[in-house]
Amino acid sequence: MVMKQYEFFARSPTESSIDSKIRPFELNKEGKRGGEGYALVLRYAGCNLRCPLCYAWRYAWFPNREGYTYSLDHVLKALDNLYSLNVQRKINWVRIQGGEPCLSLDRTLLTLKACGKALQVIQEIGLNRYPSTRAVIQTNGIFFSTLNNNEKAISLIREELKKSLRDSGRGRIIFELSFKDPTGKREWDSSRILEKQLTGFKTLLKVVKPLWDENFNNVALYVVAGLGPSIDFHNVAVVPIDPYSLPKEYPLFHPRTWSNDFSSLYDMFINNVVPHFEAYRDFRNNPKTGNGRKVPLEEFEPNKFQKAWLSGYANKYQEYGLKVGVDIPSLSNVLRRLDPSLSDALRGLDKGYSQWNGLCEQSKKWRDLLDSIPLAHNSHELLELIKEMNEKFYPSHPDGHYPYL
């Protein structure tokens, strides 16, 4: 098979920084307290979806205009420059993201090659923060749905994955399938997205299961929900409500909003994949995951890239003539009276309000956005619904990426 000789990526080769020698890769300071370690990141340009909350929409949607081309040889050889860089911190993980890393067969194979070599180099140099470094491939799974009956392509991906796992030493390769909408009712330029994602997940299982049978337990697939409400209450006043459930105010990703496709996916992962394979031993032994009974929920947070998401909810609320607007200090006091045990958590709510204010004070546009965020009519009921979500999900905070691995 002859692979395409170049790909589109998000990072310019001329950017001046410590990691300019490893472009299109970059080293990001990441950790729970910031700067504890690096993530080695590769960002593709181009995607097959048009999610309204995408922070990377410029290069994800317009790769020819906003992306940069690199040859495949350059991408892999760039990792060799890690040997000569004076890297001051250990590398926590490798993250391959986009855009969409698995947009085509060629790109998927390159992604796997990059994972294998990155993990190998990190181990050889001694830059690994943990005994087993993870390479996380963030994908929407749409491409894999096109390979459902293509045994030749599935075999090619499996063999490349097997080689990368061998090259990685003690490293692990993780496919993270992200599901932004559990209802299947929003269309983002790819019809019946959830149905395709479910098919893509099944296809990836076809790729990986034979490797598990050969005791390659350093590869796994994970289902990730995002973006959902904070389920530990620190942003309860800005919980995104599923507009299709109105006038009943169910938070997005509440089980009662799930489509059949999302329910099938959740059940398949929790009941049929996690219990049966050694690759998920750490996941099953982690109390945070309910010992393998919950999936991670990438949390809603006050970032600019979510403005389209919020505006959609505000518009739906206005259609129903429901109350909009945020008075977080007042809500905080109400919640404390309802449940005094929430006092500590609500300090985070107050902090979240300050973050929103700081963001929105930058311009009238953002201030107007804050004023249009839906506020649930019944805060006590909202808390109960969020508690119900705790039975299905656990929070994956942005400052501590991938705690479920």
mmCIF file of N, CA and C in Angstrom, residues 133-254:
data_model
loop_
_atom_site.group_PDB
_atom_site.id
_atom_site.type_symbol
_atom_site.label_atom_id
_atom_site.label_comp_id
_atom_site.label_asym_id
_atom_site.label_seq_id
_atom_site.Cartn_x
_atom_site.Cartn_y
_atom_site.Cartn_z
ATOM 1 N N THR A 133 4.006 4.869 29.837
ATOM 2 C CA THR A 133 3.491 6.100 29.235
ATOM 3 C C THR A 133 2.338 5.770 28.294
ATOM 4 N N ARG A 134 1.310 6.597 28.314
ATOM 5 C CA ARG A 134 0.141 6.392 27.463
ATOM 6 C C ARG A 134 0.174 7.326 26.265
ATOM 7 N N ALA A 135 -0.196 6.808 25.118
ATOM 8 C CA ALA A 135 -0.468 7.627 23.938
ATOM 9 C C ALA A 135 -1.964 7.570 23.696
ATOM 10 N N VAL A 136 -2.626 8.721 23.774
ATOM 11 C CA VAL A 136 -4.080 8.800 23.663
ATOM 12 C C VAL A 136 -4.450 9.357 22.296
ATOM 13 N N ILE A 137 -5.230 8.597 21.545
ATOM 14 C CA ILE A 137 -5.724 9.030 20.237
ATOM 15 C C ILE A 137 -7.166 9.471 20.413
ATOM 16 N N GLN A 138 -7.414 10.763 20.298
ATOM 17 C CA GLN A 138 -8.767 11.299 20.476
ATOM 18 C C GLN A 138 -9.491 11.288 19.130
ATOM 19 N N THR A 139 -10.511 10.469 19.020
ATOM 20 C CA THR A 139 -11.206 10.308 17.741
ATOM 21 C C THR A 139 -12.711 10.350 17.943
ATOM 22 N N ASN A 140 -13.422 10.756 16.891
ATOM 23 C CA ASN A 140 -14.886 10.677 16.949
ATOM 24 C C ASN A 140 -15.397 9.337 16.435
ATOM 25 N N GLY A 141 -14.520 8.518 15.843
ATOM 26 C CA GLY A 141 -14.894 7.170 15.418
ATOM 27 C C GLY A 141 -15.633 7.084 14.097
ATOM 28 N N ILE A 142 -15.942 8.238 13.472
ATOM 29 C CA ILE A 142 -16.750 8.226 12.251
ATOM 30 C C ILE A 142 -16.060 7.445 11.134
ATOM 31 N N PHE A 143 -14.751 7.672 10.949
ATOM 32 C CA PHE A 143 -14.041 6.985 9.866
ATOM 33 C C PHE A 143 -14.139 5.473 10.000
ATOM 34 N N PHE A 144 -14.035 4.958 11.210
ATOM 35 C CA PHE A 144 -14.042 3.503 11.396
ATOM 36 C C PHE A 144 -15.378 2.884 10.999
ATOM 37 N N SER A 145 -16.441 3.694 11.023
ATOM 38 C CA SER A 145 -17.743 3.159 10.599
ATOM 39 C C SER A 145 -17.754 2.831 9.116
ATOM 40 N N THR A 146 -16.861 3.451 8.341
ATOM 41 C CA THR A 146 -16.806 3.172 6.900
ATOM 42 C C THR A 146 -16.055 1.882 6.600
ATOM 43 N N LEU A 147 -15.413 1.302 7.604
ATOM 44 C CA LEU A 147 -14.588 0.099 7.408
ATOM 45 C C LEU A 147 -15.259 -1.157 7.936
ATOM 46 N N ASN A 148 -16.526 -1.060 8.271
ATOM 47 C CA ASN A 148 -17.195 -2.152 8.976
ATOM 48 C C ASN A 148 -17.012 -3.502 8.294
ATOM 49 N N ASN A 149 -17.066 -3.531 6.957
ATOM 50 C CA ASN A 149 -16.929 -4.791 6.215
ATOM 51 C C ASN A 149 -15.660 -4.833 5.371
ATOM 52 N N ASN A 150 -14.735 -3.936 5.637
ATOM 53 C CA ASN A 150 -13.496 -3.867 4.865
ATOM 54 C C ASN A 150 -12.395 -4.590 5.639
ATOM 55 N N GLU A 151 -12.335 -5.901 5.478
ATOM 56 C CA GLU A 151 -11.397 -6.709 6.260
ATOM 57 C C GLU A 151 -9.946 -6.381 5.939
ATOM 58 N N LYS A 152 -9.674 -5.972 4.691
ATOM 59 C CA LYS A 152 -8.303 -5.625 4.325
ATOM 60 C C LYS A 152 -7.825 -4.402 5.111
ATOM 61 N N ALA A 153 -8.659 -3.366 5.163
ATOM 62 C CA ALA A 153 -8.286 -2.151 5.898
ATOM 63 C C ALA A 153 -8.179 -2.433 7.395
ATOM 64 N N ILE A 154 -9.109 -3.213 7.920
ATOM 65 C CA ILE A 154 -9.068 -3.565 9.344
ATOM 66 C C ILE A 154 -7.776 -4.304 9.667
ATOM 67 N N SER A 155 -7.379 -5.208 8.778
ATOM 68 C CA SER A 155 -6.140 -5.962 8.981
ATOM 69 C C SER A 155 -4.918 -5.046 8.937
ATOM 70 N N LEU A 156 -4.909 -4.081 8.007
ATOM 71 C CA LEU A 156 -3.789 -3.140 7.921
ATOM 72 C C LEU A 156 -3.654 -2.335 9.214
ATOM 73 N N ILE A 157 -4.771 -1.855 9.721
ATOM 74 C CA ILE A 157 -4.742 -1.073 10.961
ATOM 75 C C ILE A 157 -4.275 -1.942 12.121
ATOM 76 N N ARG A 158 -4.769 -3.173 12.180
ATOM 77 C CA ARG A 158 -4.392 -4.077 13.270
ATOM 78 C C ARG A 158 -2.893 -4.369 13.248
ATOM 79 N N GLU A 159 -2.341 -4.618 12.061
ATOM 80 C CA GLU A 159 -0.917 -4.936 11.967
ATOM 81 C C GLU A 159 -0.055 -3.731 12.324
ATOM 82 N N GLU A 160 -0.472 -2.538 11.901
ATOM 83 C CA GLU A 160 0.287 -1.336 12.257
ATOM 84 C C GLU A 160 0.203 -1.082 13.757
ATOM 85 N N LEU A 161 -0.971 -1.313 14.331
ATOM 86 C CA LEU A 161 -1.147 -1.161 15.774
ATOM 87 C C LEU A 161 -0.273 -2.157 16.521
ATOM 88 N N LYS A 162 -0.231 -3.388 16.057
ATOM 89 C CA LYS A 162 0.593 -4.414 16.701
ATOM 90 C C LYS A 162 2.068 -4.009 16.680
ATOM 91 N N LYS A 163 2.538 -3.518 15.532
ATOM 92 C CA LYS A 163 3.932 -3.091 15.425
ATOM 93 C C LYS A 163 4.223 -1.929 16.377
ATOM 94 N N SER A 164 3.303 -0.969 16.443
ATOM 95 C CA SER A 164 3.508 0.184 17.318
ATOM 96 C C SER A 164 3.521 -0.227 18.783
ATOM 97 N N LEU A 165 2.680 -1.181 19.151
ATOM 98 C CA LEU A 165 2.660 -1.671 20.529
ATOM 99 C C LEU A 165 3.975 -2.358 20.876
ATOM 100 N N ARG A 166 4.528 -3.099 19.935
ATOM 101 C CA ARG A 166 5.825 -3.744 20.173
ATOM 102 C C ARG A 166 6.929 -2.704 20.300
ATOM 103 N N ASP A 167 6.893 -1.682 19.414
ATOM 104 C CA ASP A 167 7.922 -0.641 19.451
ATOM 105 C C ASP A 167 7.858 0.183 20.734
ATOM 106 N N SER A 168 6.669 0.270 21.323
ATOM 107 C CA SER A 168 6.450 1.187 22.444
ATOM 108 C C SER A 168 7.101 0.739 23.741
ATOM 109 N N GLY A 169 7.615 -0.478 23.790
ATOM 110 C CA GLY A 169 8.187 -0.978 25.034
ATOM 111 C C GLY A 169 7.103 -1.195 26.066
ATOM 112 N N ARG A 170 7.143 -0.421 27.142
ATOM 113 C CA ARG A 170 6.139 -0.543 28.205
ATOM 114 C C ARG A 170 4.976 0.427 28.005
ATOM 115 N N GLY A 171 4.940 1.106 26.866
ATOM 116 C CA GLY A 171 3.902 2.098 26.628
ATOM 117 C C GLY A 171 2.549 1.480 26.322
ATOM 118 N N ARG A 172 1.517 2.333 26.353
ATOM 119 C CA ARG A 172 0.155 1.904 26.035
ATOM 120 C C ARG A 172 -0.423 2.836 24.982
ATOM 121 N N ILE A 173 -1.298 2.298 24.137
ATOM 122 C CA ILE A 173 -2.005 3.094 23.137
ATOM 123 C C ILE A 173 -3.492 3.023 23.444
ATOM 124 N N ILE A 174 -4.112 4.184 23.556
ATOM 125 C CA ILE A 174 -5.514 4.296 23.952
ATOM 126 C C ILE A 174 -6.301 4.994 22.849
ATOM 127 N N PHE A 175 -7.380 4.384 22.408
ATOM 128 C CA PHE A 175 -8.342 5.069 21.541
ATOM 129 C C PHE A 175 -9.430 5.650 22.433
ATOM 130 N N GLU A 176 -9.592 6.955 22.363
ATOM 131 C CA GLU A 176 -10.615 7.633 23.163
ATOM 132 C C GLU A 176 -11.701 8.136 22.213
ATOM 133 N N LEU A 177 -12.881 7.521 22.269
ATOM 134 C CA LEU A 177 -13.996 7.911 21.411
ATOM 135 C C LEU A 177 -14.878 8.905 22.150
ATOM 136 N N SER A 178 -14.956 10.109 21.619
ATOM 137 C CA SER A 178 -15.671 11.189 22.293
ATOM 138 C C SER A 178 -17.060 11.368 21.698
ATOM 139 N N PHE A 179 -18.059 11.402 22.575
ATOM 140 C CA PHE A 179 -19.461 11.534 22.172
ATOM 141 C C PHE A 179 -20.001 12.834 22.748
ATOM 142 N N LYS A 180 -20.256 13.806 21.862
ATOM 143 C CA LYS A 180 -20.671 15.134 22.307
ATOM 144 C C LYS A 180 -22.175 15.247 22.520
ATOM 145 N N ASP A 181 -22.955 14.331 21.947
ATOM 146 C CA ASP A 181 -24.412 14.464 22.007
ATOM 147 C C ASP A 181 -25.039 13.093 22.215
ATOM 148 N N PRO A 182 -25.647 12.837 23.378
ATOM 149 C CA PRO A 182 -26.236 11.517 23.633
ATOM 150 C C PRO A 182 -27.615 11.330 23.012
ATOM 151 N N THR A 183 -28.192 12.415 22.474
ATOM 152 C CA THR A 183 -29.564 12.311 21.959
ATOM 153 C C THR A 183 -29.611 11.976 20.478
ATOM 154 N N GLY A 184 -28.538 12.315 19.750
ATOM 155 C CA GLY A 184 -28.529 12.079 18.311
ATOM 156 C C GLY A 184 -29.393 13.039 17.528
ATOM 157 N N LYS A 185 -29.826 14.149 18.149
ATOM 158 C CA LYS A 185 -30.768 15.053 17.479
ATOM 159 C C LYS A 185 -30.103 16.259 16.833
ATOM 160 N N ARG A 186 -28.844 16.511 17.132
ATOM 161 C CA ARG A 186 -28.163 17.632 16.498
ATOM 162 C C ARG A 186 -27.340 17.125 15.327
ATOM 163 N N GLU A 187 -27.375 17.857 14.226
ATOM 164 C CA GLU A 187 -26.672 17.450 13.016
ATOM 165 C C GLU A 187 -25.456 18.344 12.811
ATOM 166 N N TRP A 188 -24.280 17.751 12.689
ATOM 167 C CA TRP A 188 -23.051 18.500 12.505
ATOM 168 C C TRP A 188 -22.349 18.065 11.221
ATOM 169 N N ASP A 189 -23.041 18.155 10.109
ATOM 170 C CA ASP A 189 -22.491 17.862 8.788
ATOM 171 C C ASP A 189 -22.136 16.392 8.596
ATOM 172 N N SER A 190 -22.670 15.520 9.373
ATOM 173 C CA SER A 190 -22.515 14.085 9.154
ATOM 174 C C SER A 190 -23.781 13.434 9.684
ATOM 175 N N SER A 191 -24.603 12.945 8.770
ATOM 176 C CA SER A 191 -25.924 12.470 9.173
ATOM 177 C C SER A 191 -25.822 11.249 10.078
ATOM 178 N N ARG A 192 -26.727 11.186 11.045
ATOM 179 C CA ARG A 192 -26.837 10.072 11.981
ATOM 180 C C ARG A 192 -25.484 9.787 12.648
ATOM 181 N N ILE A 193 -24.978 10.808 13.322
ATOM 182 C CA ILE A 193 -23.640 10.734 13.909
ATOM 183 C C ILE A 193 -23.522 9.601 14.919
ATOM 184 N N LEU A 194 -24.473 9.507 15.840
ATOM 185 C CA LEU A 194 -24.365 8.496 16.890
ATOM 186 C C LEU A 194 -24.388 7.089 16.321
ATOM 187 N N GLU A 195 -25.212 6.878 15.308
ATOM 188 C CA GLU A 195 -25.261 5.558 14.679
ATOM 189 C C GLU A 195 -23.903 5.207 14.081
ATOM 190 N N LYS A 196 -23.270 6.191 13.436
ATOM 191 C CA LYS A 196 -21.948 5.953 12.857
ATOM 192 C C LYS A 196 -20.897 5.737 13.942
ATOM 193 N N GLN A 197 -21.003 6.490 15.031
ATOM 194 C CA GLN A 197 -20.034 6.312 16.109
ATOM 195 C C GLN A 197 -20.157 4.930 16.745
ATOM 196 N N LEU A 198 -21.374 4.452 16.899
ATOM 197 C CA LEU A 198 -21.582 3.114 17.445
ATOM 198 C C LEU A 198 -20.967 2.066 16.522
ATOM 199 N N THR A 199 -21.187 2.218 15.215
ATOM 200 C CA THR A 199 -20.581 1.299 14.246
ATOM 201 C C THR A 199 -19.065 1.406 14.285
ATOM 202 N N GLY A 200 -18.546 2.640 14.420
ATOM 203 C CA GLY A 200 -17.106 2.829 14.505
ATOM 204 C C GLY A 200 -16.511 2.157 15.725
ATOM 205 N N PHE A 201 -17.207 2.224 16.858
ATOM 206 C CA PHE A 201 -16.738 1.554 18.072
ATOM 207 C C PHE A 201 -16.669 0.043 17.857
ATOM 208 N N LYS A 202 -17.695 -0.520 17.232
ATOM 209 C CA LYS A 202 -17.710 -1.958 16.964
ATOM 210 C C LYS A 202 -16.571 -2.347 16.023
ATOM 211 N N THR A 203 -16.282 -1.482 15.040
ATOM 212 C CA THR A 203 -15.190 -1.770 14.116
ATOM 213 C C THR A 203 -13.850 -1.745 14.836
ATOM 214 N N LEU A 204 -13.664 -0.776 15.733
ATOM 215 C CA LEU A 204 -12.423 -0.741 16.501
ATOM 216 C C LEU A 204 -12.278 -1.971 17.385
ATOM 217 N N LEU A 205 -13.387 -2.475 17.889
ATOM 218 C CA LEU A 205 -13.325 -3.730 18.647
ATOM 219 C C LEU A 205 -12.823 -4.868 17.763
ATOM 220 N N LYS A 206 -13.241 -4.882 16.496
ATOM 221 C CA LYS A 206 -12.742 -5.894 15.561
ATOM 222 C C LYS A 206 -11.233 -5.784 15.394
ATOM 223 N N VAL A 207 -10.739 -4.549 15.407
ATOM 224 C CA VAL A 207 -9.300 -4.337 15.279
ATOM 225 C C VAL A 207 -8.567 -4.854 16.509
ATOM 226 N N VAL A 208 -9.096 -4.546 17.681
ATOM 227 C CA VAL A 208 -8.348 -4.736 18.925
ATOM 228 C C VAL A 208 -8.533 -6.113 19.551
ATOM 229 N N LYS A 209 -9.707 -6.707 19.436
ATOM 230 C CA LYS A 209 -9.967 -7.978 20.128
ATOM 231 C C LYS A 209 -8.943 -9.064 19.808
ATOM 232 N N PRO A 210 -8.575 -9.272 18.547
ATOM 233 C CA PRO A 210 -7.557 -10.298 18.278
ATOM 234 C C PRO A 210 -6.227 -10.010 18.968
ATOM 235 N N LEU A 211 -5.904 -8.729 19.171
ATOM 236 C CA LEU A 211 -4.666 -8.388 19.873
ATOM 237 C C LEU A 211 -4.773 -8.718 21.356
ATOM 238 N N TRP A 212 -5.939 -8.500 21.939
ATOM 239 C CA TRP A 212 -6.141 -8.925 23.329
ATOM 240 C C TRP A 212 -5.979 -10.437 23.449
ATOM 241 N N ASP A 213 -6.471 -11.168 22.458
ATOM 242 C CA ASP A 213 -6.326 -12.625 22.471
ATOM 243 C C ASP A 213 -4.862 -13.046 22.395
ATOM 244 N N GLU A 214 -4.008 -12.167 21.823
ATOM 245 C CA GLU A 214 -2.566 -12.437 21.749
ATOM 246 C C GLU A 214 -1.823 -11.816 22.936
ATOM 247 N N ASN A 215 -2.579 -11.401 23.969
ATOM 248 C CA ASN A 215 -2.013 -10.831 25.202
ATOM 249 C C ASN A 215 -1.377 -9.457 25.012
ATOM 250 N N PHE A 216 -1.839 -8.706 24.018
ATOM 251 C CA PHE A 216 -1.471 -7.296 23.921
ATOM 252 C C PHE A 216 -2.433 -6.511 24.815
ATOM 253 N N ASN A 217 -2.126 -6.465 26.095
ATOM 254 C CA ASN A 217 -3.008 -5.787 27.041
ATOM 255 C C ASN A 217 -2.649 -4.317 27.229
ATOM 256 N N ASN A 218 -1.767 -3.810 26.357
ATOM 257 C CA ASN A 218 -1.387 -2.398 26.420
ATOM 258 C C ASN A 218 -2.094 -1.574 25.351
ATOM 259 N N VAL A 219 -3.286 -2.011 24.962
ATOM 260 C CA VAL A 219 -4.136 -1.229 24.063
ATOM 261 C C VAL A 219 -5.567 -1.308 24.581
ATOM 262 N N ALA A 220 -6.287 -0.191 24.530
ATOM 263 C CA ALA A 220 -7.666 -0.173 25.031
ATOM 264 C C ALA A 220 -8.472 0.886 24.294
ATOM 265 N N LEU A 221 -9.788 0.721 24.321
ATOM 266 C CA LEU A 221 -10.735 1.698 23.789
ATOM 267 C C LEU A 221 -11.527 2.250 24.962
ATOM 268 N N TYR A 222 -11.774 3.552 24.949
ATOM 269 C CA TYR A 222 -12.584 4.167 25.997
ATOM 270 C C TYR A 222 -13.668 5.037 25.389
ATOM 271 N N VAL A 223 -14.832 4.984 26.002
ATOM 272 C CA VAL A 223 -15.946 5.853 25.664
ATOM 273 C C VAL A 223 -15.882 7.062 26.590
ATOM 274 N N VAL A 224 -15.928 8.255 26.025
ATOM 275 C CA VAL A 224 -15.874 9.483 26.813
ATOM 276 C C VAL A 224 -17.052 10.366 26.430
ATOM 277 N N ALA A 225 -17.778 10.843 27.417
ATOM 278 C CA ALA A 225 -18.896 11.756 27.182
ATOM 279 C C ALA A 225 -18.405 13.190 27.338
ATOM 280 N N GLY A 226 -18.782 14.045 26.436
ATOM 281 C CA GLY A 226 -18.373 15.436 26.569
ATOM 282 C C GLY A 226 -19.090 16.315 25.558
ATOM 283 N N LEU A 227 -19.499 17.488 25.922
ATOM 284 C CA LEU A 227 -19.311 18.086 27.242
ATOM 285 C C LEU A 227 -20.589 17.930 28.043
ATOM 286 N N GLY A 228 -20.466 17.652 29.321
ATOM 287 C CA GLY A 228 -21.623 17.529 30.173
ATOM 288 C C GLY A 228 -21.524 18.490 31.333
ATOM 289 N N PRO A 229 -22.481 18.453 32.229
ATOM 290 C CA PRO A 229 -22.425 19.340 33.390
ATOM 291 C C PRO A 229 -21.371 18.875 34.381
ATOM 292 N N SER A 230 -20.926 19.790 35.191
ATOM 293 C CA SER A 230 -20.136 19.388 36.338
ATOM 294 C C SER A 230 -21.003 18.513 37.224
ATOM 295 N N ILE A 231 -20.518 17.343 37.575
ATOM 296 C CA ILE A 231 -21.331 16.467 38.411
ATOM 297 C C ILE A 231 -20.831 16.434 39.851
ATOM 298 N N ASP A 232 -19.952 17.384 40.192
ATOM 299 C CA ASP A 232 -19.637 17.560 41.607
ATOM 300 C C ASP A 232 -20.047 18.951 42.080
ATOM 301 N N PHE A 233 -20.968 19.565 41.362
ATOM 302 C CA PHE A 233 -21.712 20.752 41.781
ATOM 303 C C PHE A 233 -20.964 22.077 41.703
ATOM 304 N N HIS A 234 -19.683 22.087 41.310
ATOM 305 C CA HIS A 234 -19.001 23.375 41.406
ATOM 306 C C HIS A 234 -19.380 24.345 40.300
ATOM 307 N N ASN A 235 -20.071 23.871 39.261
ATOM 308 C CA ASN A 235 -20.578 24.791 38.242
ATOM 309 C C ASN A 235 -22.071 24.582 38.028
ATOM 310 N N VAL A 236 -22.789 24.256 39.072
ATOM 311 C CA VAL A 236 -24.174 23.822 38.923
ATOM 312 C C VAL A 236 -25.052 24.893 38.281
ATOM 313 N N ALA A 237 -24.702 26.155 38.410
ATOM 314 C CA ALA A 237 -25.554 27.210 37.854
ATOM 315 C C ALA A 237 -25.441 27.318 36.346
ATOM 316 N N VAL A 238 -24.424 26.731 35.755
ATOM 317 C CA VAL A 238 -24.272 26.809 34.307
ATOM 318 C C VAL A 238 -24.294 25.413 33.696
ATOM 319 N N VAL A 239 -25.116 24.558 34.252
ATOM 320 C CA VAL A 239 -25.291 23.215 33.716
ATOM 321 C C VAL A 239 -25.988 23.300 32.361
ATOM 322 N N PRO A 240 -25.432 22.690 31.313
ATOM 323 C CA PRO A 240 -26.122 22.700 30.022
ATOM 324 C C PRO A 240 -27.327 21.765 30.047
ATOM 325 N N ILE A 241 -28.491 22.316 29.789
ATOM 326 C CA ILE A 241 -29.733 21.549 29.748
ATOM 327 C C ILE A 241 -29.964 21.076 28.320
ATOM 328 N N ASP A 242 -30.375 19.822 28.159
ATOM 329 C CA ASP A 242 -30.680 19.319 26.823
ATOM 330 C C ASP A 242 -31.906 20.063 26.279
ATOM 331 N N PRO A 243 -31.736 20.867 25.235
ATOM 332 C CA PRO A 243 -32.872 21.668 24.758
ATOM 333 C C PRO A 243 -34.019 20.828 24.228
ATOM 334 N N TYR A 244 -33.737 19.587 23.845
ATOM 335 C CA TYR A 244 -34.797 18.735 23.301
ATOM 336 C C TYR A 244 -35.636 18.088 24.399
ATOM 337 N N SER A 245 -35.217 18.265 25.656
ATOM 338 C CA SER A 245 -36.012 17.734 26.764
ATOM 339 C C SER A 245 -36.955 18.776 27.350
ATOM 340 N N LEU A 246 -36.793 20.033 26.926
ATOM 341 C CA LEU A 246 -37.638 21.097 27.466
ATOM 342 C C LEU A 246 -39.109 20.854 27.130
ATOM 343 N N PRO A 247 -40.047 21.255 28.001
ATOM 344 C CA PRO A 247 -39.833 22.072 29.204
ATOM 345 C C PRO A 247 -39.322 21.311 30.425
ATOM 346 N N LYS A 248 -39.190 19.975 30.346
ATOM 347 C CA LYS A 248 -38.550 19.249 31.436
ATOM 348 C C LYS A 248 -37.049 19.521 31.369
ATOM 349 N N GLU A 249 -36.440 19.898 32.480
ATOM 350 C CA GLU A 249 -35.066 20.387 32.461
ATOM 351 C C GLU A 249 -34.068 19.291 32.834
ATOM 352 N N TYR A 250 -33.788 18.399 31.894
ATOM 353 C CA TYR A 250 -32.782 17.371 32.131
ATOM 354 C C TYR A 250 -31.413 17.893 31.712
ATOM 355 N N PRO A 251 -30.402 17.731 32.562
ATOM 356 C CA PRO A 251 -29.050 18.093 32.133
ATOM 357 C C PRO A 251 -28.616 17.236 30.942
ATOM 358 N N LEU A 252 -27.811 17.821 30.086
ATOM 359 C CA LEU A 252 -27.251 17.053 28.986
ATOM 360 C C LEU A 252 -26.488 15.852 29.547
ATOM 361 N N PHE A 253 -26.669 14.696 28.944
ATOM 362 C CA PHE A 253 -26.088 13.419 29.349
ATOM 363 C C PHE A 253 -26.791 12.794 30.549
ATOM 364 N N HIS A 254 -27.901 13.362 30.996
ATOM 365 C CA HIS A 254 -28.709 12.621 31.957
ATOM 366 C C HIS A 254 -29.255 11.385 31.244
#
